[in-house]
Short mmCIF file of C-alpha atoms and ligand atoms in Angstrom, two decimals:
data_model
loop_
_atom_site.label_atom_id
_atom_site.label_comp_id
_atom_site.label_asym_id
_atom_site.label_seq_id
_atom_site.Cartn_x
_atom_site.Cartn_y
_atom_site.Cartn_z
CA MET A 1 264.30 31.86 91.13
CA VAL A 2 260.91 30.35 93.30
CA ILE A 3 261.67 28.10 95.99
CA LEU A 4 258.89 26.20 98.02
CA GLY A 5 259.70 25.43 101.64
CA ILE A 6 258.47 22.32 103.73
CA GLU A 7 258.67 22.58 107.38
CA THR A 8 257.46 20.12 109.74
CA SER A 9 260.41 19.86 112.42
CA CYS A 10 258.07 19.98 115.25
CA ASP A 11 254.20 21.01 115.88
CA GLU A 12 253.61 23.15 112.76
CA THR A 13 253.14 22.07 108.98
CA ALA A 14 254.10 24.63 106.85
CA VAL A 15 254.34 25.46 103.37
CA ALA A 16 255.70 28.63 101.95
CA VAL A 17 257.05 30.00 98.93
CA ILE A 18 259.41 32.75 97.59
CA GLU A 19 260.53 34.53 94.49
CA MET A 20 264.28 35.64 95.05
CA SER A 21 265.87 38.52 92.64
CA PRO A 22 269.84 38.34 93.73
CA LEU A 23 271.02 41.84 93.56
CA LYS A 24 274.82 43.17 92.33
CA ARG A 25 277.40 40.17 92.94
CA SER A 26 276.93 39.48 96.69
CA VAL A 27 274.84 36.44 97.37
CA GLN A 28 273.28 38.30 100.78
CA ALA A 29 271.87 41.27 98.80
CA ALA A 30 268.59 39.98 97.34
CA ASP A 31 264.98 41.36 96.56
CA ILE A 32 262.16 38.85 97.89
CA LYS A 33 258.72 38.37 96.95
CA ILE A 34 256.63 36.29 99.74
CA LEU A 35 254.32 34.15 97.00
CA SER A 36 252.69 32.57 100.26
CA ASN A 37 253.36 31.74 103.92
CA VAL A 38 250.87 28.75 105.16
CA VAL A 39 250.92 27.82 108.83
CA LEU A 40 249.32 25.18 110.21
CA SER A 41 249.41 24.87 113.91
CA GLN A 42 249.06 21.40 115.94
CA VAL A 43 248.85 23.38 118.99
CA PRO A 44 245.15 22.53 119.82
CA ILE A 45 245.79 18.69 119.43
CA HIS A 46 249.00 18.73 121.78
CA ARG A 47 247.42 21.01 124.57
CA LYS A 48 245.74 18.29 126.58
CA PHE A 49 249.17 16.62 126.90
CA GLY A 50 250.95 19.50 128.18
CA GLY A 51 253.57 19.57 125.33
CA VAL A 52 254.36 17.84 122.05
CA VAL A 53 253.56 14.38 121.38
CA PRO A 54 256.30 13.50 118.15
CA ASN A 55 253.94 10.73 116.83
CA LEU A 56 250.74 12.58 117.08
CA ALA A 57 253.05 15.65 115.47
CA LYS A 58 253.96 12.83 112.56
CA ARG A 59 250.20 11.53 112.38
CA GLU A 60 248.78 15.21 111.99
CA HIS A 61 251.55 16.33 109.51
CA GLN A 62 250.52 13.39 106.95
CA LYS A 63 247.26 14.75 107.38
CA ASN A 64 247.79 17.84 106.58
CA LEU A 65 250.94 18.37 104.43
CA VAL A 66 248.51 17.75 101.22
CA PRO A 67 246.10 20.46 102.17
CA VAL A 68 248.89 23.11 102.95
CA LEU A 69 250.75 22.32 100.12
CA LYS A 70 247.69 22.66 97.90
CA SER A 71 246.76 26.41 99.94
CA ALA A 72 250.53 27.45 99.48
CA LEU A 73 250.27 26.86 95.95
CA LYS A 74 246.97 28.63 95.44
CA GLU A 75 247.85 31.29 97.28
CA ALA A 76 251.21 31.79 95.12
CA LYS A 77 249.24 31.55 92.07
CA LEU A 78 250.77 28.45 90.86
CA PHE A 79 247.94 26.01 91.27
CA HIS A 80 246.41 24.52 88.46
CA ALA A 81 244.42 21.42 87.83
CA LYS A 82 245.16 19.05 85.22
CA LYS A 83 242.38 18.91 82.65
CA GLN A 84 242.71 15.57 80.90
CA LYS A 85 241.41 13.11 83.15
CA THR A 86 244.03 10.43 81.39
CA GLU A 87 246.89 13.06 82.58
CA GLN A 88 245.85 12.10 86.24
CA LYS A 89 247.49 8.85 87.13
CA PHE A 90 251.15 8.37 88.07
CA SER A 91 252.73 5.77 86.23
CA SER A 92 253.45 1.78 87.96
CA LEU A 93 256.99 2.69 88.46
CA GLN A 94 256.01 6.02 89.84
CA ILE A 95 253.87 4.30 92.61
CA ARG A 96 256.27 1.86 93.69
CA ILE A 97 259.08 4.62 93.98
CA LEU A 98 256.61 6.59 96.40
CA HIS A 99 255.77 3.30 98.39
CA GLU A 100 259.42 3.08 98.76
CA ILE A 101 259.71 6.77 99.98
CA PHE A 102 256.25 6.85 102.25
CA GLU A 103 257.38 3.25 103.85
CA ARG A 104 256.70 4.69 107.41
CA GLU A 105 254.04 6.98 106.42
CA ALA A 106 250.99 5.14 104.92
CA GLU A 107 248.66 8.01 105.46
CA LEU A 108 250.33 10.18 103.78
CA ILE A 109 251.01 8.22 100.42
CA LYS A 110 247.16 7.83 100.56
CA ARG A 111 246.72 11.33 100.02
CA PHE A 112 249.64 11.89 98.08
CA LEU A 113 248.41 9.08 95.39
CA LYS A 114 245.04 10.86 95.53
CA GLU A 115 245.71 14.60 95.18
CA ILE A 116 249.36 15.07 93.64
CA PRO A 117 248.40 13.59 89.95
CA LYS A 118 245.50 16.30 89.49
CA ILE A 119 248.14 18.97 89.96
CA VAL A 120 250.18 20.64 87.29
CA PRO A 121 253.86 20.30 87.77
CA PRO A 122 253.98 23.95 89.69
CA GLN A 123 256.47 27.17 88.14
CA ILE A 124 259.56 26.54 90.92
CA ASP A 125 263.05 25.64 90.74
CA ALA A 126 263.76 24.00 93.80
CA LEU A 127 261.98 22.80 97.14
CA ALA A 128 263.67 23.41 100.13
CA VAL A 129 263.14 21.04 103.58
CA THR A 130 264.14 20.98 107.12
CA VAL A 131 265.85 17.95 107.81
CA GLY A 132 266.75 18.81 111.32
CA PRO A 133 267.00 19.23 114.29
CA GLY A 134 263.76 18.26 115.30
CA LEU A 135 261.38 15.54 116.54
CA GLU A 136 262.49 12.99 114.29
CA PRO A 137 259.17 10.94 113.31
CA ALA A 138 257.70 14.74 112.46
CA LEU A 139 261.06 15.31 110.58
CA TRP A 140 260.34 12.25 108.18
CA ALA A 141 257.07 13.29 107.03
CA GLY A 142 257.99 16.75 105.36
CA VAL A 143 261.56 15.21 104.56
CA ASN A 144 259.75 12.06 102.46
CA PHE A 145 257.06 14.71 101.13
CA ALA A 146 259.58 16.78 99.72
CA ARG A 147 261.76 13.40 98.44
CA ALA A 148 258.55 12.69 96.76
CA LEU A 149 257.68 15.57 95.21
CA SER A 150 261.25 15.97 93.84
CA TYR A 151 260.83 12.73 92.10
CA ILE A 152 257.71 13.56 90.81
CA TRP A 153 258.12 17.04 89.98
CA ASN A 154 261.70 16.55 88.87
CA LYS A 155 263.18 19.39 90.97
CA PRO A 156 266.05 19.63 93.31
CA VAL A 157 265.70 19.85 96.87
CA THR A 158 267.78 21.78 99.16
CA PRO A 159 268.31 20.41 103.15
CA VAL A 160 268.15 23.11 105.37
CA ASN A 161 269.04 23.37 109.01
CA HIS A 162 265.98 24.32 111.18
CA LEU A 163 267.93 26.87 113.24
CA GLU A 164 269.25 28.10 109.78
CA GLY A 165 265.84 29.29 109.15
CA HIS A 166 265.41 31.27 112.78
CA VAL A 167 268.59 33.15 111.77
CA TYR A 168 267.70 33.85 108.72
CA THR A 169 264.65 35.15 109.81
CA VAL A 170 266.15 38.65 110.52
CA MET A 171 266.69 39.20 106.96
CA LEU A 172 262.94 39.73 106.64
CA GLY A 173 262.91 42.94 108.81
CA GLU A 174 260.95 43.56 111.76
CA THR A 175 257.51 44.68 110.66
CA GLN A 176 254.26 42.74 109.46
CA ILE A 177 255.82 41.02 106.37
CA GLN A 178 255.18 42.82 103.14
CA LYS A 179 253.44 40.96 99.63
CA HIS A 180 255.12 43.03 97.64
CA GLY A 181 258.83 42.71 96.82
CA PHE A 182 261.46 44.19 98.95
CA HIS A 183 265.29 44.08 99.66
CA LEU A 184 266.08 42.02 102.47
CA ARG A 185 268.17 43.36 105.16
CA THR A 186 272.10 42.75 105.09
CA MET A 187 273.79 41.43 107.50
CA LYS A 188 277.00 42.86 109.09
CA LEU A 189 279.18 40.39 109.67
CA PRO A 190 280.84 38.74 112.17
CA THR A 191 277.72 38.38 113.53
CA LEU A 192 276.78 36.64 116.67
CA ALA A 193 273.33 34.69 116.92
CA LEU A 194 271.30 34.06 119.98
CA ILE A 195 268.67 31.35 118.96
CA VAL A 196 266.30 30.94 121.77
CA SER A 197 263.48 28.00 121.12
CA GLY A 198 261.26 25.45 122.49
CA GLY A 199 264.45 22.71 121.64
CA HIS A 200 267.31 24.93 121.48
CA THR A 201 269.37 27.63 123.28
CA GLU A 202 272.59 28.63 121.58
CA LEU A 203 274.85 31.58 120.81
CA VAL A 204 276.19 31.05 117.38
CA LEU A 205 278.92 33.04 115.65
CA MET A 206 278.89 33.40 112.09
CA LYS A 207 282.00 34.98 110.47
CA LYS A 208 281.01 34.44 107.13
CA PHE A 209 277.73 33.68 105.57
CA GLY A 210 276.69 30.35 106.28
CA ASN A 211 279.49 29.36 108.48
CA TYR A 212 278.62 28.66 112.35
CA LYS A 213 280.40 27.70 115.44
CA ILE A 214 278.40 27.41 118.50
CA ILE A 215 280.19 29.21 121.34
CA GLY A 216 277.78 28.53 124.08
CA GLU A 217 274.75 26.26 124.35
CA THR A 218 272.57 24.68 126.75
CA ARG A 219 273.72 21.80 129.13
CA ASP A 220 269.86 20.80 129.97
CA ASP A 221 266.85 22.87 129.06
CA ALA A 222 266.17 25.32 126.04
CA ALA A 223 264.86 28.86 127.59
CA GLY A 224 261.27 27.82 125.61
CA GLU A 225 261.16 24.54 127.29
CA ALA A 226 261.67 26.27 130.95
CA PHE A 227 259.00 28.67 130.25
CA ASP A 228 256.68 25.72 129.05
CA LYS A 229 257.48 23.73 132.16
CA VAL A 230 256.82 26.52 134.66
CA ALA A 231 253.64 27.26 133.16
CA LYS A 232 252.77 23.81 133.35
CA MET A 233 253.65 24.14 137.37
CA MET A 234 251.31 27.22 137.55
CA LYS A 235 248.55 25.01 135.87
CA LEU A 236 248.60 27.60 132.93
CA GLY A 237 248.57 25.78 129.91
CA TYR A 238 250.53 24.85 126.83
CA PRO A 239 252.48 26.70 125.15
CA GLY A 240 253.69 28.30 128.50
CA GLY A 241 256.07 30.81 126.78
CA PRO A 242 253.18 33.46 125.56
CA ILE A 243 251.13 32.95 128.66
CA VAL A 244 254.07 33.52 131.67
CA SER A 245 255.20 36.37 129.37
CA ARG A 246 251.39 38.03 129.40
CA LEU A 247 250.98 37.60 132.92
CA ALA A 248 254.24 38.54 133.97
CA GLU A 249 253.87 42.37 132.36
CA ASN A 250 252.81 45.25 134.41
CA VAL A 251 253.46 43.13 138.07
CA LYS A 252 254.46 45.72 140.64
CA GLN A 253 256.60 44.46 143.47
CA ASN A 254 254.84 42.85 146.24
CA LYS A 255 257.00 43.74 149.67
CA LYS A 256 254.84 41.04 151.40
CA ILE A 257 256.09 38.04 149.25
CA LYS A 258 259.49 37.51 148.74
CA ILE A 259 260.21 36.14 145.59
CA LYS A 260 264.00 35.59 144.26
CA LEU A 261 265.29 32.87 141.66
CA PRO A 262 268.85 32.06 140.58
CA ARG A 263 270.65 33.54 137.50
CA PRO A 264 272.08 30.20 136.58
CA MET A 265 275.58 30.34 135.05
CA ILE A 266 275.40 33.86 134.74
CA ASN A 267 279.46 33.97 135.93
CA SER A 268 279.95 30.84 134.65
CA GLY A 269 283.26 32.43 132.63
CA ASP A 270 282.14 30.80 129.71
CA PHE A 271 278.86 30.97 127.16
CA ASP A 272 276.98 28.04 128.19
CA PHE A 273 273.04 27.91 129.94
CA SER A 274 271.22 25.52 132.62
CA PHE A 275 267.40 26.32 133.08
CA SER A 276 266.87 23.08 134.91
CA GLY A 277 267.80 24.12 137.92
CA LEU A 278 266.12 27.19 137.76
CA LYS A 279 262.89 25.33 137.08
CA THR A 280 263.29 23.09 140.07
CA ALA A 281 264.31 26.63 142.28
CA THR A 282 260.76 27.77 140.78
CA LEU A 283 258.79 24.36 141.93
CA TYR A 284 260.18 24.88 145.43
CA LEU A 285 259.60 28.66 145.50
CA LEU A 286 255.96 27.78 144.60
CA ARG A 287 255.08 24.73 147.24
CA ASP A 288 256.79 26.59 149.86
CA LEU A 289 254.84 30.00 149.03
CA GLU A 290 251.70 28.39 148.47
CA LYS A 291 251.50 27.16 152.27
CA LYS A 292 250.25 30.84 152.77
CA TYR A 293 249.75 32.14 149.18
CA SER A 294 247.18 31.43 146.72
CA LEU A 295 248.11 30.10 143.34
CA ALA A 296 246.15 33.34 141.86
CA GLU A 297 248.17 35.58 143.55
CA LEU A 298 251.46 34.15 143.12
CA ARG A 299 251.37 33.55 139.71
CA PRO A 300 252.13 36.85 138.02
CA LEU A 301 254.81 37.41 140.40
CA ILE A 302 256.45 34.06 139.73
CA ALA A 303 255.89 34.38 135.99
CA LYS A 304 257.83 37.75 136.77
CA GLU A 305 260.59 36.54 138.59
CA PHE A 306 261.24 33.86 136.38
CA GLN A 307 261.30 35.50 132.86
CA ASP A 308 263.41 38.29 134.19
CA ALA A 309 266.22 35.60 135.46
CA VAL A 310 265.95 33.90 132.49
CA VAL A 311 266.18 37.38 130.25
CA GLU A 312 268.90 38.53 132.80
CA VAL A 313 271.09 35.28 131.78
CA LEU A 314 270.57 35.67 128.20
CA VAL A 315 271.53 39.04 127.55
CA VAL A 316 274.46 39.33 130.04
CA LYS A 317 276.31 36.44 128.00
CA THR A 318 275.17 37.70 124.67
CA ILE A 319 276.85 41.20 125.58
CA ARG A 320 279.99 39.52 127.18
CA ALA A 321 280.08 37.00 124.17
CA ALA A 322 279.83 39.87 121.45
CA LYS A 323 282.16 42.19 123.00
CA LYS A 324 284.74 39.04 123.15
CA TYR A 325 284.54 37.96 119.47
CA ARG A 326 284.23 41.90 118.40
CA VAL A 327 281.27 40.83 116.36
CA LYS A 328 279.60 43.77 114.11
CA SER A 329 276.02 42.61 114.61
CA VAL A 330 273.80 40.60 116.90
CA ILE A 331 270.96 38.58 115.35
CA LEU A 332 267.75 37.26 117.74
CA GLY A 333 266.08 34.07 116.66
CA GLY A 334 263.74 31.38 117.48
CA GLY A 335 259.74 31.11 119.54
CA VAL A 336 261.24 32.93 122.69
CA ALA A 337 262.64 35.83 120.41
CA ALA A 338 258.63 36.97 120.64
CA ASN A 339 258.87 37.43 124.23
CA THR A 340 258.97 41.38 124.72
CA LYS A 341 261.13 41.40 127.76
CA LEU A 342 263.79 39.92 125.72
CA ARG A 343 263.52 42.10 122.87
CA GLU A 344 263.57 45.38 125.31
CA THR A 345 266.15 44.26 127.57
CA LEU A 346 268.54 43.09 124.35
CA VAL A 347 267.63 46.78 122.76
CA ALA A 348 268.73 48.50 125.90
CA ALA A 349 271.84 46.32 126.97
CA VAL A 350 273.27 46.58 123.41
CA LYS A 351 272.48 50.78 123.20
CA ASN A 352 274.08 50.88 126.72
CA ASN A 353 277.44 48.56 126.37
CA ILE A 354 278.00 48.70 122.70
CA PRO A 355 276.43 51.18 121.01
CA ASN A 356 277.86 50.82 117.57
CA LEU A 357 276.57 47.10 117.41
CA GLU A 358 273.65 46.26 115.21
CA LEU A 359 270.77 44.34 116.59
CA TYR A 360 268.44 42.66 114.42
CA LEU A 361 264.96 41.47 115.89
CA PRO A 362 262.75 39.33 114.04
CA SER A 363 259.38 40.20 113.00
CA ARG A 364 256.75 38.75 116.20
CA HIS A 365 255.17 37.58 113.23
CA LEU A 366 257.64 35.45 112.46
CA THR A 367 259.50 33.66 115.29
CA GLY A 368 257.20 30.72 115.40
CA ASP A 369 257.90 27.72 113.05
CA ASN A 370 257.20 28.65 109.64
CA ALA A 371 258.34 27.51 106.07
CA LEU A 372 259.07 31.18 104.51
CA MET A 373 262.16 31.27 106.68
CA ILE A 374 263.16 27.56 105.48
CA ALA A 375 262.62 28.59 101.63
CA LEU A 376 264.80 31.39 102.65
CA ALA A 377 267.80 29.40 103.94
CA GLY A 378 267.41 27.21 101.26
CA TYR A 379 267.98 30.00 98.79
CA PHE A 380 271.30 30.94 100.91
CA SER A 381 272.46 27.63 101.14
CA GLY A 382 271.87 26.76 97.29
CA ASP A 383 272.97 22.86 97.90
CA LYS A 384 271.15 20.93 95.86
CA THR A 385 270.96 17.66 96.71
CA PRO A 386 269.58 14.29 94.77
CA TRP A 387 266.37 13.14 96.53
CA LYS A 388 267.44 9.98 97.29
CA LYS A 389 270.37 11.22 99.43
CA VAL A 390 268.13 13.78 101.73
CA ARG A 391 267.65 12.42 105.05
CA ALA A 392 266.10 13.31 108.54
CA GLU A 393 268.96 14.47 111.24
CA ALA A 394 267.12 15.12 114.39
CA ASN A 395 270.26 15.74 115.84
CA LEU A 396 271.46 18.02 113.42
CA ARG A 397 273.78 20.61 114.35
CA LEU A 398 275.19 24.03 112.72
CA SER A 399 278.57 23.83 111.98
CA TRP A 400 281.43 24.91 110.00
CA GLN A 401 280.97 24.30 106.03
O1 LIG B 501 260.65 27.98 117.37
P1 LIG B 501 259.55 27.80 118.36
O2 LIG B 501 258.59 27.90 117.71
O3 LIG B 501 259.67 26.19 117.75
C1 LIG B 501 260.89 25.40 118.04
O4 LIG B 501 261.85 25.10 117.50
O5 LIG B 501 261.20 24.99 119.46
O6 LIG B 501 259.61 27.81 119.56
C2 LIG B 501 258.13 27.60 120.25
C3 LIG B 501 258.75 28.12 121.91
C4 LIG B 501 258.08 27.06 123.13
O7 LIG B 501 258.50 26.87 124.36
C5 LIG B 501 257.22 28.74 123.55
O8 LIG B 501 256.86 28.45 124.91
C6 LIG B 501 258.52 29.62 123.42
O9 LIG B 501 258.98 29.41 121.74
N1 LIG B 501 257.99 30.97 123.27
C7 LIG B 501 257.76 32.07 123.98
C8 LIG B 501 257.17 33.25 123.93
N2 LIG B 501 256.77 32.59 122.76
C9 LIG B 501 256.86 31.17 122.30
N3 LIG B 501 258.50 32.30 125.27
C10 LIG B 501 258.78 33.06 125.90
N4 LIG B 501 257.89 34.22 125.84
C11 LIG B 501 257.03 33.95 124.81
N5 LIG B 501 256.40 35.31 124.06
ZN1 LIG B 502 261.37 26.87 115.61
#
């Protein structure tokens, strides 16, 4: 089964192709061959604004989707140009329907009409596309692209929840992704997923494969968003997570400068989070200390204490939830899962508190947004939806099915 995944929920335009071979009768056991995994990041474009600008993201997705699709097909050896010039045309009916689909993507339809008729429909079995959560205009670009391809190529579409993609990434293992086929890692159930990204911070219980219950989430800012905002206040650029975590490495305690930040909601008794207050506390601390010390001196110290605070809250609550729900494994996923301190602290905490719990960390190469995870989640969902019914849902939530 060959699946082509499409992801445009934020500032990455991504297309990937995977080939799945199910093993035994269990739905979870399968071999995967990653035929291609193309990600085009828009970070350089959004950097000057200090964050992702939704309409700019949409404009870039419209520009990039066709070229990224072509690269992904070429890499997967599924790209074949049509030979006959006469074949390279859509019918007037097709053109009319495409105009309906791309009603709000004027730029994308131009590229679609120019390039797609020249491509022989590839040997794929299904399309999978992120329908949410994410930035509404950005999501629609990918969703309408998938709907149009589904219509023209006559392939079914599977709508995918972006966060489910982050969860399933751990099945690909922890190492650099391999090009040849390999076994997916099976997850021991029930499992608890800590999803930490720029838009989300959630603790999700999965008792059965594909059935989710959110047991805790952030009440305001997401963990990644807090990293980005703290980086901005220290004039460090965007995205802040990787910059702050690099700065925090090897920082020794400075006896002269006292830095202590709160651990918000660490003892709240539930599994919710809040990072907005921590961000404000960091701002006040910075303002106060800047009266006496230089920003250059303060940056690494604040980066370290801020990171320690976020990581401590995330890990303490994850361990408590794992104990309460008696799960057999814990999954880490999302952009912030690239954070070394978080990974190491979680490994140590599991070892010290629940030694027989299995911990699945994602490969660092796949923590950021990509379409490989969307294709994989699409395979497991298997939900084939007629293209007319596929819609973007900016606030889509994980739920029991
Ligand atoms: O999952 P993702 O790529 O996009 C969303 O779905 O939001 O996550 C992006 C977030 C950004 O906020 C970024 O600053 C954060 O992940 N991030 C990190 C690190 N690498 C990326 N946060 C902390 N430490 C990192 N090493
Ligand atoms: Zn993401």
